[in-house]
């Protein structure tokens, strides 16, 4: 199967890959104490939840 | 044109392979995290980042339109919505009860797989493998 991607699409994929890489690196070099890990977990949960809630609000179901 | 296609496919393969390899490298909590609650939170945080990466990947691939020959997103908006909901719910559950991270992660993975059609599984399979890696490296 041949799929032709536009330069914008390739840029989007590259940007996405860099974003994920940063998240993985943050997880590796992250908090080193019990207190720090609890705070980091709370912060990550709040950030991700806010981001996904925002996307869901912008893309409501239209078939119902 | 064929050469350009091959280059683009190769670039995609390289990016996905590098991501998967880097994410699945063995990793344990540092020795300075000493309590069971802290160690559970360390694994829960890795799972949070894994589900966040899965949701981000779905959103990113939904924004990419490929023409072959008809033009459509690499991952449909319906499939993206399902993945985002599963990821968000798993992340919230991990935040509420980090000690249950293994059960939450396993259930979230199963829900993510069941919510994707064959095309979605193909595009997002690498990120599901990434989260499976977190389960495998834990004791």
mmCIF file of N, CA, C and O in Angstrom, chain B residues 26-87:
data_model
loop_
_atom_site.group_PDB
_atom_site.id
_atom_site.type_symbol
_atom_site.label_atom_id
_atom_site.label_comp_id
_atom_site.label_asym_id
_atom_site.label_seq_id
_atom_site.Cartn_x
_atom_site.Cartn_y
_atom_site.Cartn_z
ATOM 1 N N UNK B 26 14.387 -1.324 29.907
ATOM 2 C CA UNK B 26 14.131 -1.719 31.285
ATOM 3 C C UNK B 26 14.308 -0.534 32.215
ATOM 4 O O UNK B 26 15.199 0.278 32.029
ATOM 5 N N UNK B 27 13.448 -0.428 33.226
ATOM 6 C CA UNK B 27 13.518 0.707 34.137
ATOM 7 C C UNK B 27 12.846 0.317 35.448
ATOM 8 O O UNK B 27 11.822 -0.362 35.431
ATOM 9 N N UNK B 28 13.424 0.739 36.536
ATOM 10 C CA UNK B 28 12.863 0.478 37.869
ATOM 11 C C UNK B 28 12.855 1.780 38.659
ATOM 12 O O UNK B 28 13.598 2.691 38.345
ATOM 13 N N UNK B 29 12.050 1.837 39.729
ATOM 14 C CA UNK B 29 12.080 3.042 40.551
ATOM 15 C C UNK B 29 13.470 3.246 41.153
ATOM 16 O O UNK B 29 14.149 2.265 41.485
ATOM 17 N N UNK B 30 13.906 4.502 41.314
ATOM 18 C CA UNK B 30 15.207 4.732 41.947
ATOM 19 C C UNK B 30 15.194 4.263 43.397
ATOM 20 O O UNK B 30 14.126 4.205 44.031
ATOM 21 N N UNK B 31 16.363 3.931 43.927
ATOM 22 C CA UNK B 31 16.450 3.386 45.292
ATOM 23 C C UNK B 31 16.041 4.413 46.341
ATOM 24 O O UNK B 31 15.790 4.049 47.490
ATOM 25 N N UNK B 32 15.969 5.679 45.941
ATOM 26 C CA UNK B 32 15.583 6.730 46.892
ATOM 27 C C UNK B 32 14.072 6.793 47.099
ATOM 28 O O UNK B 32 13.605 7.525 47.958
ATOM 29 N N UNK B 33 13.323 6.072 46.277
ATOM 30 C CA UNK B 33 11.882 5.950 46.519
ATOM 31 C C UNK B 33 11.691 4.665 47.307
ATOM 32 O O UNK B 33 11.850 3.568 46.767
ATOM 33 N N UNK B 34 11.365 4.804 48.607
ATOM 34 C CA UNK B 34 11.487 3.656 49.514
ATOM 35 C C UNK B 34 10.152 3.049 49.946
ATOM 36 O O UNK B 34 10.093 1.871 50.276
ATOM 37 N N UNK B 35 9.083 3.831 49.965
ATOM 38 C CA UNK B 35 7.829 3.278 50.479
ATOM 39 C C UNK B 35 7.076 2.537 49.374
ATOM 40 O O UNK B 35 7.224 2.866 48.182
ATOM 41 N N UNK B 36 6.258 1.553 49.757
ATOM 42 C CA UNK B 36 5.435 0.861 48.743
ATOM 43 C C UNK B 36 4.528 1.830 47.983
ATOM 44 O O UNK B 36 4.325 1.688 46.778
ATOM 45 N N UNK B 37 3.991 2.838 48.705
ATOM 46 C CA UNK B 37 3.115 3.819 48.042
ATOM 47 C C UNK B 37 3.898 4.624 47.006
ATOM 48 O O UNK B 37 3.406 4.901 45.908
ATOM 49 N N UNK B 38 5.128 4.996 47.361
ATOM 50 C CA UNK B 38 5.958 5.755 46.425
ATOM 51 C C UNK B 38 6.318 4.926 45.201
ATOM 52 O O UNK B 38 6.293 5.428 44.066
ATOM 53 N N UNK B 39 6.649 3.658 45.429
ATOM 54 C CA UNK B 39 7.014 2.802 44.300
ATOM 55 C C UNK B 39 5.810 2.542 43.396
ATOM 56 O O UNK B 39 5.930 2.538 42.172
ATOM 57 N N UNK B 40 4.638 2.370 44.010
ATOM 58 C CA UNK B 40 3.427 2.191 43.201
ATOM 59 C C UNK B 40 3.160 3.457 42.390
ATOM 60 O O UNK B 40 2.773 3.392 41.215
ATOM 61 N N UNK B 41 3.369 4.606 43.018
ATOM 62 C CA UNK B 41 3.141 5.871 42.306
ATOM 63 C C UNK B 41 4.119 6.034 41.145
ATOM 64 O O UNK B 41 3.787 6.625 40.122
ATOM 65 N N UNK B 42 5.326 5.518 41.305
ATOM 66 C CA UNK B 42 6.327 5.610 40.234
ATOM 67 C C UNK B 42 5.843 4.823 39.004
ATOM 68 O O UNK B 42 5.898 5.317 37.877
ATOM 69 N N UNK B 43 5.339 3.614 39.240
ATOM 70 C CA UNK B 43 4.825 2.823 38.116
ATOM 71 C C UNK B 43 3.540 3.445 37.558
ATOM 72 O O UNK B 43 3.312 3.453 36.351
ATOM 73 N N UNK B 44 2.704 3.951 38.480
ATOM 74 C CA UNK B 44 1.456 4.580 38.030
ATOM 75 C C UNK B 44 1.771 5.771 37.132
ATOM 76 O O UNK B 44 1.092 6.004 36.124
ATOM 77 N N UNK B 45 2.818 6.526 37.476
ATOM 78 C CA UNK B 45 3.163 7.707 36.670
ATOM 79 C C UNK B 45 3.651 7.285 35.284
ATOM 80 O O UNK B 45 3.354 7.923 34.287
ATOM 81 N N UNK B 46 4.413 6.190 35.236
ATOM 82 C CA UNK B 46 4.828 5.697 33.925
ATOM 83 C C UNK B 46 3.614 5.304 33.084
ATOM 84 O O UNK B 46 3.556 5.561 31.880
ATOM 85 N N UNK B 47 2.649 4.657 33.737
ATOM 86 C CA UNK B 47 1.443 4.273 33.010
ATOM 87 C C UNK B 47 0.660 5.502 32.564
ATOM 88 O O UNK B 47 0.123 5.538 31.446
ATOM 89 N N UNK B 48 0.619 6.527 33.426
ATOM 90 C CA UNK B 48 -0.055 7.783 33.050
ATOM 91 C C UNK B 48 0.584 8.353 31.780
ATOM 92 O O UNK B 48 -0.100 8.740 30.829
ATOM 93 N N UNK B 49 1.921 8.403 31.779
ATOM 94 C CA UNK B 49 2.615 8.954 30.607
ATOM 95 C C UNK B 49 2.403 8.070 29.380
ATOM 96 O O UNK B 49 2.333 8.568 28.253
ATOM 97 N N UNK B 50 2.288 6.763 29.596
ATOM 98 C CA UNK B 50 2.020 5.868 28.471
ATOM 99 C C UNK B 50 0.644 6.117 27.865
ATOM 100 O O UNK B 50 0.491 6.218 26.649
ATOM 101 N N UNK B 51 -0.365 6.241 28.734
ATOM 102 C CA UNK B 51 -1.718 6.513 28.224
ATOM 103 C C UNK B 51 -1.798 7.912 27.620
ATOM 104 O O UNK B 51 -2.528 8.133 26.649
ATOM 105 N N UNK B 52 -1.047 8.845 28.193
ATOM 106 C CA UNK B 52 -1.032 10.185 27.611
ATOM 107 C C UNK B 52 -0.413 10.130 26.211
ATOM 108 O O UNK B 52 -0.909 10.764 25.274
ATOM 109 N N UNK B 53 0.647 9.350 26.064
ATOM 110 C CA UNK B 53 1.275 9.205 24.743
ATOM 111 C C UNK B 53 0.311 8.555 23.756
ATOM 112 O O UNK B 53 0.255 8.949 22.577
ATOM 113 N N UNK B 54 -0.452 7.566 24.232
ATOM 114 C CA UNK B 54 -1.434 6.906 23.358
ATOM 115 C C UNK B 54 -2.487 7.905 22.883
ATOM 116 O O UNK B 54 -2.801 7.975 21.688
ATOM 117 N N UNK B 55 -3.024 8.683 23.824
ATOM 118 C CA UNK B 55 -4.025 9.685 23.448
ATOM 119 C C UNK B 55 -3.448 10.738 22.520
ATOM 120 O O UNK B 55 -4.083 11.145 21.540
ATOM 121 N N UNK B 56 -2.224 11.182 22.827
ATOM 122 C CA UNK B 56 -1.569 12.171 21.964
ATOM 123 C C UNK B 56 -1.364 11.615 20.555
ATOM 124 O O UNK B 56 -1.518 12.325 19.560
ATOM 125 N N UNK B 57 -0.973 10.339 20.485
ATOM 126 C CA UNK B 57 -0.740 9.722 19.177
ATOM 127 C C UNK B 57 -2.035 9.673 18.374
ATOM 128 O O UNK B 57 -2.054 9.986 17.171
ATOM 129 N N UNK B 58 -3.129 9.280 19.039
ATOM 130 C CA UNK B 58 -4.416 9.217 18.341
ATOM 131 C C UNK B 58 -4.814 10.598 17.828
ATOM 132 O O UNK B 58 -5.231 10.751 16.668
ATOM 133 N N UNK B 59 -4.665 11.614 18.677
ATOM 134 C CA UNK B 59 -5.020 12.982 18.275
ATOM 135 C C UNK B 59 -4.130 13.443 17.117
ATOM 136 O O UNK B 59 -4.602 14.034 16.142
ATOM 137 N N UNK B 60 -2.841 13.152 17.231
ATOM 138 C CA UNK B 60 -1.909 13.566 16.172
ATOM 139 C C UNK B 60 -2.197 12.873 14.854
ATOM 140 O O UNK B 60 -2.175 13.508 13.788
ATOM 141 N N UNK B 61 -2.476 11.567 14.908
ATOM 142 C CA UNK B 61 -2.746 10.820 13.677
ATOM 143 C C UNK B 61 -4.112 11.176 13.100
ATOM 144 O O UNK B 61 -4.324 11.080 11.893
ATOM 145 N N UNK B 62 -5.031 11.598 13.957
ATOM 146 C CA UNK B 62 -6.338 12.062 13.471
ATOM 147 C C UNK B 62 -6.186 13.356 12.658
ATOM 148 O O UNK B 62 -6.976 13.643 11.753
ATOM 149 N N UNK B 63 -5.142 14.120 12.991
ATOM 150 C CA UNK B 63 -4.919 15.393 12.300
ATOM 151 C C UNK B 63 -4.176 15.199 10.984
ATOM 152 O O UNK B 63 -4.052 16.145 10.204
ATOM 153 N N UNK B 64 -3.661 13.984 10.735
ATOM 154 C CA UNK B 64 -2.911 13.716 9.510
ATOM 155 C C UNK B 64 -3.841 13.097 8.470
ATOM 156 O O UNK B 64 -4.454 12.057 8.717
ATOM 157 N N UNK B 65 -3.949 13.749 7.328
ATOM 158 C CA UNK B 65 -4.796 13.247 6.248
ATOM 159 C C UNK B 65 -3.913 12.591 5.193
ATOM 160 O O UNK B 65 -2.963 13.204 4.708
ATOM 161 N N UNK B 66 -4.222 11.323 4.887
ATOM 162 C CA UNK B 66 -3.463 10.599 3.862
ATOM 163 C C UNK B 66 -4.371 10.307 2.673
ATOM 164 O O UNK B 66 -5.564 10.027 2.859
ATOM 165 N N UNK B 67 -3.838 10.357 1.458
ATOM 166 C CA UNK B 67 -4.622 10.147 0.246
ATOM 167 C C UNK B 67 -4.158 8.874 -0.445
ATOM 168 O O UNK B 67 -2.989 8.768 -0.819
ATOM 169 N N UNK B 68 -5.117 7.882 -0.577
ATOM 170 C CA UNK B 68 -4.692 6.606 -1.137
ATOM 171 C C UNK B 68 -5.853 5.835 -1.786
ATOM 172 O O UNK B 68 -6.191 4.759 -1.337
ATOM 173 N N UNK B 69 -6.523 6.249 -2.830
ATOM 174 C CA UNK B 69 -6.448 7.599 -3.406
ATOM 175 C C UNK B 69 -7.370 8.577 -2.696
ATOM 176 O O UNK B 69 -7.175 9.773 -2.793
ATOM 177 N N UNK B 70 -8.415 8.074 -1.989
ATOM 178 C CA UNK B 70 -9.283 9.024 -1.294
ATOM 179 C C UNK B 70 -8.578 9.542 -0.041
ATOM 180 O O UNK B 70 -7.768 8.833 0.561
ATOM 181 N N UNK B 71 -8.888 10.765 0.325
ATOM 182 C CA UNK B 71 -8.209 11.401 1.445
ATOM 183 C C UNK B 71 -9.018 11.246 2.731
ATOM 184 O O UNK B 71 -10.220 11.519 2.750
ATOM 185 N N UNK B 72 -8.356 10.764 3.795
ATOM 186 C CA UNK B 72 -9.023 10.630 5.098
ATOM 187 C C UNK B 72 -7.970 10.621 6.202
ATOM 188 O O UNK B 72 -6.791 10.339 5.938
ATOM 189 N N UNK B 73 -8.367 10.889 7.454
ATOM 190 C CA UNK B 73 -7.393 10.881 8.557
ATOM 191 C C UNK B 73 -6.811 9.481 8.754
ATOM 192 O O UNK B 73 -7.497 8.483 8.500
ATOM 193 N N UNK B 74 -5.550 9.425 9.211
ATOM 194 C CA UNK B 74 -4.927 8.120 9.460
ATOM 195 C C UNK B 74 -5.686 7.362 10.547
ATOM 196 O O UNK B 74 -5.749 6.135 10.519
ATOM 197 N N UNK B 75 -6.237 8.062 11.522
ATOM 198 C CA UNK B 75 -7.110 7.460 12.529
ATOM 199 C C UNK B 75 -8.401 8.272 12.541
ATOM 200 O O UNK B 75 -8.358 9.499 12.638
ATOM 201 N N UNK B 76 -9.540 7.595 12.433
ATOM 202 C CA UNK B 76 -10.819 8.303 12.338
ATOM 203 C C UNK B 76 -11.100 9.093 13.619
ATOM 204 O O UNK B 76 -10.566 8.780 14.699
ATOM 205 N N UNK B 77 -11.962 10.086 13.490
ATOM 206 C CA UNK B 77 -12.312 10.899 14.660
ATOM 207 C C UNK B 77 -13.044 10.060 15.698
ATOM 208 O O UNK B 77 -12.843 10.228 16.908
ATOM 209 N N UNK B 78 -13.906 9.127 15.265
ATOM 210 C CA UNK B 78 -14.612 8.258 16.221
ATOM 211 C C UNK B 78 -13.627 7.395 17.011
ATOM 212 O O UNK B 78 -13.750 7.253 18.232
ATOM 213 N N UNK B 79 -12.661 6.808 16.291
ATOM 214 C CA UNK B 79 -11.665 5.970 16.978
ATOM 215 C C UNK B 79 -10.808 6.830 17.900
ATOM 216 O O UNK B 79 -10.462 6.417 19.011
ATOM 217 N N UNK B 80 -10.459 8.028 17.449
ATOM 218 C CA UNK B 80 -9.664 8.933 18.286
ATOM 219 C C UNK B 80 -10.423 9.288 19.562
ATOM 220 O O UNK B 80 -9.864 9.268 20.663
ATOM 221 N N UNK B 81 -11.722 9.577 19.413
ATOM 222 C CA UNK B 81 -12.534 9.916 20.587
ATOM 223 C C UNK B 81 -12.543 8.751 21.574
ATOM 224 O O UNK B 81 -12.391 8.947 22.792
ATOM 225 N N UNK B 82 -12.713 7.537 21.047
ATOM 226 C CA UNK B 82 -12.741 6.355 21.931
ATOM 227 C C UNK B 82 -11.416 6.211 22.676
ATOM 228 O O UNK B 82 -11.402 5.942 23.889
ATOM 229 N N UNK B 83 -10.305 6.380 21.962
ATOM 230 C CA UNK B 83 -8.993 6.239 22.595
ATOM 231 C C UNK B 83 -8.756 7.336 23.627
ATOM 232 O O UNK B 83 -8.205 7.092 24.711
ATOM 233 N N UNK B 84 -9.165 8.548 23.298
ATOM 234 C CA UNK B 84 -8.974 9.666 24.234
ATOM 235 C C UNK B 84 -9.788 9.421 25.514
ATOM 236 O O UNK B 84 -9.301 9.650 26.624
ATOM 237 N N UNK B 85 -11.016 8.916 25.367
ATOM 238 C CA UNK B 85 -11.849 8.633 26.551
ATOM 239 C C UNK B 85 -11.210 7.529 27.398
ATOM 240 O O UNK B 85 -11.099 7.650 28.624
ATOM 241 N N UNK B 86 -10.773 6.449 26.740
ATOM 242 C CA UNK B 86 -10.137 5.344 27.480
ATOM 243 C C UNK B 86 -8.879 5.850 28.191
ATOM 244 O O UNK B 86 -8.652 5.545 29.371
ATOM 245 N N UNK B 87 -8.068 6.624 27.487
ATOM 246 C CA UNK B 87 -6.815 7.126 28.076
ATOM 247 C C UNK B 87 -7.107 8.051 29.257
ATOM 248 O O UNK B 87 -6.485 7.940 30.322
#
